[in-house]
Coordinates of C-alpha atoms in Angstrom, one line a residue:
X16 CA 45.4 9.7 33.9
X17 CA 45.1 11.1 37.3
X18 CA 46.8 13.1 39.5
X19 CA 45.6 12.7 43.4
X20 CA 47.5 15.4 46.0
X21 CA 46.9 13.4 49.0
X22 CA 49.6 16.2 50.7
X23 CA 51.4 18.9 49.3
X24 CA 54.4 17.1 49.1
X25 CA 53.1 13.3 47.9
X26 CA 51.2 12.5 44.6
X27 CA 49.2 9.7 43.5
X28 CA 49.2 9.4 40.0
X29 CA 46.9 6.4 38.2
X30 CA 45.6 5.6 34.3
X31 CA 47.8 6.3 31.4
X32 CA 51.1 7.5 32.7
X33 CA 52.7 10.0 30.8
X34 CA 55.8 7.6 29.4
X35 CA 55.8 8.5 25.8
X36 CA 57.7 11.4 24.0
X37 CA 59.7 12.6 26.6
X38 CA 62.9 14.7 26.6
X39 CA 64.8 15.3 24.2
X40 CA 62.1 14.5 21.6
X41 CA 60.6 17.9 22.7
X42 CA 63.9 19.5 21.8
X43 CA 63.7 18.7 18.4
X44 CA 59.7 19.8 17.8
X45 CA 60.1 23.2 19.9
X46 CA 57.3 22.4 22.2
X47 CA 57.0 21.5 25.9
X48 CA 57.7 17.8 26.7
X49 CA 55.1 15.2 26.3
X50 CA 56.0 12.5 28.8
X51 CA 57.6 12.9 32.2
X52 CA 59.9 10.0 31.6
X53 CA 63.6 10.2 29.7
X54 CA 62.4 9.0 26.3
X55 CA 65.4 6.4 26.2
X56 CA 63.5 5.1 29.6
X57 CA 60.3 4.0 27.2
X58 CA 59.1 5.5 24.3
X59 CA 55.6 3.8 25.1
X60 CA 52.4 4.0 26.4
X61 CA 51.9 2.4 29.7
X62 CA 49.2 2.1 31.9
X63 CA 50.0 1.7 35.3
X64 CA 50.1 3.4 39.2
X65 CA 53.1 5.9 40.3
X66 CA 54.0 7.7 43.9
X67 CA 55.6 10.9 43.9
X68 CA 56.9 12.8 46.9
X69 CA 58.3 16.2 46.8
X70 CA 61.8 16.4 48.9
X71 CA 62.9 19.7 48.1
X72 CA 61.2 22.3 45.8
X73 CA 63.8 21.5 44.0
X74 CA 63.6 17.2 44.1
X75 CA 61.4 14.9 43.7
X76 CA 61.3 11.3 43.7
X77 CA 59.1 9.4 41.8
X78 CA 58.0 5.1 42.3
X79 CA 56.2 3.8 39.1
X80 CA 54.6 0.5 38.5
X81 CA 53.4 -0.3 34.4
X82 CA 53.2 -3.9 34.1
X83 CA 54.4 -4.9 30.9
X84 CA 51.2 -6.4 29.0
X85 CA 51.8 -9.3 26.3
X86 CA 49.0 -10.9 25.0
X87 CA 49.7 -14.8 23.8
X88 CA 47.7 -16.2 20.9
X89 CA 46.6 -19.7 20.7
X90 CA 49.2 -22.1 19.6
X91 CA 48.2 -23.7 16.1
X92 CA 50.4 -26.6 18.2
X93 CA 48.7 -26.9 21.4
X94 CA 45.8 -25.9 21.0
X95 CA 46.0 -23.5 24.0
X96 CA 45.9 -20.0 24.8
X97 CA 48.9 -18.7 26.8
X98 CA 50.2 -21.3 27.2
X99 CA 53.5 -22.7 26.3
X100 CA 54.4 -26.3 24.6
X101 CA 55.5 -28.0 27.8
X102 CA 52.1 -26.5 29.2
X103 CA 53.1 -24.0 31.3
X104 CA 50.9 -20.9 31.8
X105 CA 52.2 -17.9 30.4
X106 CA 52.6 -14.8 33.4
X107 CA 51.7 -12.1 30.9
X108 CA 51.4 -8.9 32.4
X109 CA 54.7 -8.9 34.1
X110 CA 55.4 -6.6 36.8
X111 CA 57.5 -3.8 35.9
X112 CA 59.4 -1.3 38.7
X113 CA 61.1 1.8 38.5
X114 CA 62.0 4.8 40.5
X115 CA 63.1 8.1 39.3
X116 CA 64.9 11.2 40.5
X117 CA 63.9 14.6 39.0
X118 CA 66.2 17.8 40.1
X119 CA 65.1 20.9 38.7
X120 CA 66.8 24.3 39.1
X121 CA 66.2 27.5 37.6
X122 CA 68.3 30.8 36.5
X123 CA 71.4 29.2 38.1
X124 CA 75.1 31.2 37.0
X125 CA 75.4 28.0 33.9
X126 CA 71.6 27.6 32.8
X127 CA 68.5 29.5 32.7
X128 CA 66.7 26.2 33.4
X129 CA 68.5 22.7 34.6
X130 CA 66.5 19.5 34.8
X131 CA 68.5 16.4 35.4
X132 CA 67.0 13.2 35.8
X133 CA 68.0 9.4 36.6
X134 CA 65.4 7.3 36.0
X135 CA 66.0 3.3 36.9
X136 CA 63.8 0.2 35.2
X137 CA 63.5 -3.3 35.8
X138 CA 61.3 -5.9 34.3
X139 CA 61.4 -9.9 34.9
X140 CA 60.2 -12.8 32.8
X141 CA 58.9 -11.5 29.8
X142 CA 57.1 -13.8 28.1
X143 CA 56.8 -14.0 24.2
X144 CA 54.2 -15.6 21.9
X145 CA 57.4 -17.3 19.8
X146 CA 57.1 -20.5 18.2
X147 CA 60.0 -23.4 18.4
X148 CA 61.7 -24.3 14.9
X149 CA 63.4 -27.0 14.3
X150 CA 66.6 -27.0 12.2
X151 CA 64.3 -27.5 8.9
X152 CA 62.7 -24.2 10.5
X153 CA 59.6 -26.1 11.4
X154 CA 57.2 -24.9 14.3
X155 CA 56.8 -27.5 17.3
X156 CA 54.8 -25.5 19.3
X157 CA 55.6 -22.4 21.4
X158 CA 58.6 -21.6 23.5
X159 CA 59.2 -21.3 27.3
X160 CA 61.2 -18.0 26.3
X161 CA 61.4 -15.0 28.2
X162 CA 63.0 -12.0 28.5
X163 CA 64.7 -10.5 31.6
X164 CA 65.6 -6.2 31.4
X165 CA 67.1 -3.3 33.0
X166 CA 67.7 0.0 32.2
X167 CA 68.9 2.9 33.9
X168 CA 68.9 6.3 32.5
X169 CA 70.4 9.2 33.0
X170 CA 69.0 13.0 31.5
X171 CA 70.4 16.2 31.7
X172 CA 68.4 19.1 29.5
X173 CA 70.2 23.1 30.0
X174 CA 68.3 25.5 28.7
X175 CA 70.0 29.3 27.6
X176 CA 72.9 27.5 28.7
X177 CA 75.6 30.9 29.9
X178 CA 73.2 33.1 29.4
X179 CA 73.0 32.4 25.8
X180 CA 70.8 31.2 23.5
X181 CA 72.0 28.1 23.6
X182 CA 70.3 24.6 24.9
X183 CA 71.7 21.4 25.1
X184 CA 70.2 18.1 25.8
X185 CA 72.1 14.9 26.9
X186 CA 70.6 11.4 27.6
X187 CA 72.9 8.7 28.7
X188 CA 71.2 5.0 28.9
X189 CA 72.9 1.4 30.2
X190 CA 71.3 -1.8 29.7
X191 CA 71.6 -5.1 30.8
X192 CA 69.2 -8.1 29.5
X193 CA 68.9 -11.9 29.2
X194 CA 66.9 -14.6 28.2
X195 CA 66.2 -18.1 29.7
X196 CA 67.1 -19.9 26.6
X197 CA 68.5 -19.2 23.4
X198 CA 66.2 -18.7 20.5
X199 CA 66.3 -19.0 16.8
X200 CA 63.7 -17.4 14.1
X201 CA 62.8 -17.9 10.4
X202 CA 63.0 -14.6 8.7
X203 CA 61.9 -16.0 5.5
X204 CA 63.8 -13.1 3.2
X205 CA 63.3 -13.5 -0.5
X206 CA 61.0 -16.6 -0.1
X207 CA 63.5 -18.8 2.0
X208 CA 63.3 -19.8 5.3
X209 CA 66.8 -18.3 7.1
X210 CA 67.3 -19.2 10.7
X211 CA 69.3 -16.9 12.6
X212 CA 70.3 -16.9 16.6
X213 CA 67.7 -14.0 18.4
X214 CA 69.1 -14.9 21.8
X215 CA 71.7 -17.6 22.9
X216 CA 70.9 -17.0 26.4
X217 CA 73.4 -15.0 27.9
X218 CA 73.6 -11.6 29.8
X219 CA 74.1 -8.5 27.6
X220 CA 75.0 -5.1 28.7
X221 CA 75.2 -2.1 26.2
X222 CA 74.6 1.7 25.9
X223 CA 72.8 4.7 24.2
X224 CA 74.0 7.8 24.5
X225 CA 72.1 10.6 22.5
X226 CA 73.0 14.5 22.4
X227 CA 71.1 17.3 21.5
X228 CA 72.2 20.9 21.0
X229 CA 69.9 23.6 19.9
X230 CA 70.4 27.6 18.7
X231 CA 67.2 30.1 19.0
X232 CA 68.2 32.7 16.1
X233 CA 65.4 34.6 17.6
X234 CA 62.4 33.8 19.3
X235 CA 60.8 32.0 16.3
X236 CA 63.2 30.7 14.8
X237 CA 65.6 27.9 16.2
X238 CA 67.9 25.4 14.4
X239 CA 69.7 22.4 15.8
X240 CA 71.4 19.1 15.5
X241 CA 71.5 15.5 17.3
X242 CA 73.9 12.8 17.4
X243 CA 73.4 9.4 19.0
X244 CA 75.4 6.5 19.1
X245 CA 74.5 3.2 20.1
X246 CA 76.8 0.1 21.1
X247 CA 76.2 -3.3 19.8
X248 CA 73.8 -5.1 22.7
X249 CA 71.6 -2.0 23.8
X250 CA 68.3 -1.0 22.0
X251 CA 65.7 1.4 22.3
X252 CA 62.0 1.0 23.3
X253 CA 61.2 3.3 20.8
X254 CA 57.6 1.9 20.5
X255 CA 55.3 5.4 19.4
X256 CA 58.2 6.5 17.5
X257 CA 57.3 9.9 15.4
X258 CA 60.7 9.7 13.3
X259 CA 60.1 8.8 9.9
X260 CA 63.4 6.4 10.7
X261 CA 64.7 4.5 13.7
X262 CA 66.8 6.9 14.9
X263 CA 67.0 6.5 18.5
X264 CA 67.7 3.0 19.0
X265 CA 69.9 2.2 15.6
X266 CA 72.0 -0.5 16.1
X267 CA 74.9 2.3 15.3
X268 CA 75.3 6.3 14.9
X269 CA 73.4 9.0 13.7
X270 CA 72.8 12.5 12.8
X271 CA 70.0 14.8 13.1
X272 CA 69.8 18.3 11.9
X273 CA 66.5 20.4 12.7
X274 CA 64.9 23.8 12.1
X275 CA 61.9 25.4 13.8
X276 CA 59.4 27.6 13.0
X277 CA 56.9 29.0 15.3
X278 CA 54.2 31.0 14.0
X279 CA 51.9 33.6 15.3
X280 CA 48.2 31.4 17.0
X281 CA 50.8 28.4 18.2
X282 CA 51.6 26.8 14.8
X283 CA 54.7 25.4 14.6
X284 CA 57.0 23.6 11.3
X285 CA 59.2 21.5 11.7
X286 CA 62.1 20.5 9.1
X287 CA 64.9 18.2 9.3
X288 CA 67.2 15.6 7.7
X289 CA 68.4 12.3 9.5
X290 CA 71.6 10.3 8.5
X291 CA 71.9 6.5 10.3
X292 CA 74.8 4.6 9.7
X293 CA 73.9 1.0 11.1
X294 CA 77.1 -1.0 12.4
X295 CA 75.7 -4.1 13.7
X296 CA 72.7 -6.5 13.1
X297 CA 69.1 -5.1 13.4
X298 CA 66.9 -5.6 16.6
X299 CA 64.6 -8.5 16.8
X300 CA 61.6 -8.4 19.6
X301 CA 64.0 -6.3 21.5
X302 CA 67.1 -8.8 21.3
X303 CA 69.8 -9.1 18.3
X304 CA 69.7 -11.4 15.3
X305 CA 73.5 -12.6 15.4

């Protein structure tokens, strides 16, 4: 991507926008953060324009458009690219907005370094290359569904929290999203067609809230542990996930313990062990089987 300083206070940025791997994933791997977005915000890579203006050395505020890109198929039904069964053209990519607020302090009388950031998202009319079924779970041709979303986020990272060697990370995310219809799938499990509810068309509204505390035992060796918890209607856009499990968006709680190791030349190791106790039905495209 690229950054453009058209003053010293306002930034153009354009190209791949740093949305993927951002705090507290960084927490976990000892290394600086890799996306300038909350990673509960998207875990993604987006392409897509952003305006940032400086308010105080302290705050900044940030405008972002990624449009969210979907590409349709051609429908075995129709006959038609991107286009849906009653013959409606599909608006694929769909404009995404969002705005963020970044405060930054340093050596204040609770933290060495504070970063606190809310970060809002909203995305309209996302279409989906879904086929209908019928109750025999039969396709007749492809759906006018969409997918309406909204997400605000909010990201507090301390670091030498008191003056100790302590940092603690804590991301807080609400969600609310809808479709136009409801929806049903085939999953097909064991060689038989299921049909379960994806959507039945109504608002949602649910939350994520993940917590990170970490202990350097000395300046190469840290050790640490996560918890997040996650409420029946909310879900993650977890979409470049590194985790060898969903972690951050199971539909449920979950524990991560952590150890670092930073060597000598800027190798580092990473260990840990993840425990996921999933309460409620799995995500499907985003939205719930129920």
């Amino acid at each position: 991507f690229v950054n453009y300083m058209a003053t010293d206070k306002l930034a153009f940025t354009f190209g791949r926008l740093p949305t993927a791997n951002g705090s507290p994933y960084n927490m976990t791997r000892n290394e600086s953060s890799g996306g300038a977005y909350p990673l509960l915000s998207y875990n993604a890579f987006f392409d897509g324009l952003a305006l940032s203006y400086q308010v105080t050395p302290e705050l900044s505020a940030k405008f972002i458009y990624t449009p969210f890109q979907y590409i349709m198929g051609t429908s075995a039904t129709t006959g038609a690219a991107n286009k849906t069964t009653s013959g409606k053209d599909v608006d694929s990519p769909s404009d995404t907005w969002s705005a963020m607020l970044d405060y930054q302090k340093l050596n204040t009388s609770w933290a060495r370094k504070m970063n606190i950031v809310f970060h809002y998202i909203k995305a309209n009319k996302i279409a989906f290359d879904l086929e209908d079924l019928d109750n025999a779970g039969n396709s007749t041709g492809k759906t006018d569904f969409n997918f309406d979303i909204a997400r605000a986020v909010l990201a507090i990272e301390l670091n030498g929290v008191a003056g100790s060697k302590f940092d603690l990370g804590l991301q807080i995310m609400s969600i609310t999203h809808n479709t136009n219809d409801p929806y049903i799938v085939a999953d097909g499990v064991g060689g038989t067609t299921d049909l379960h509810f994806v959507s039945d068309g109504e608002e949602k509204t649910g939350q994520i809230s993940v917590l990170t505390m970490r202990y350097a035992l000395n300046s190469m060796n840290k050790i640490g542990i996560q918890y997040t918890q996650t409420s029946q209607d909310a879900f993650a856009s977890d979409l470049v996930a590194k985790t060898p499990i969903d972690f951050y968006g199971v539909a449920g709680s979950g524990y991560h313990v952590f150890y670092n190791r930073a060597f000598e030349g800027g190798l580092n190791m990473n260990v840990g062990a993840y425990q996921v106790q999933q309460d409620y039905a799995a995500p499907v495209l985003g939205l719930f089987v129920e």
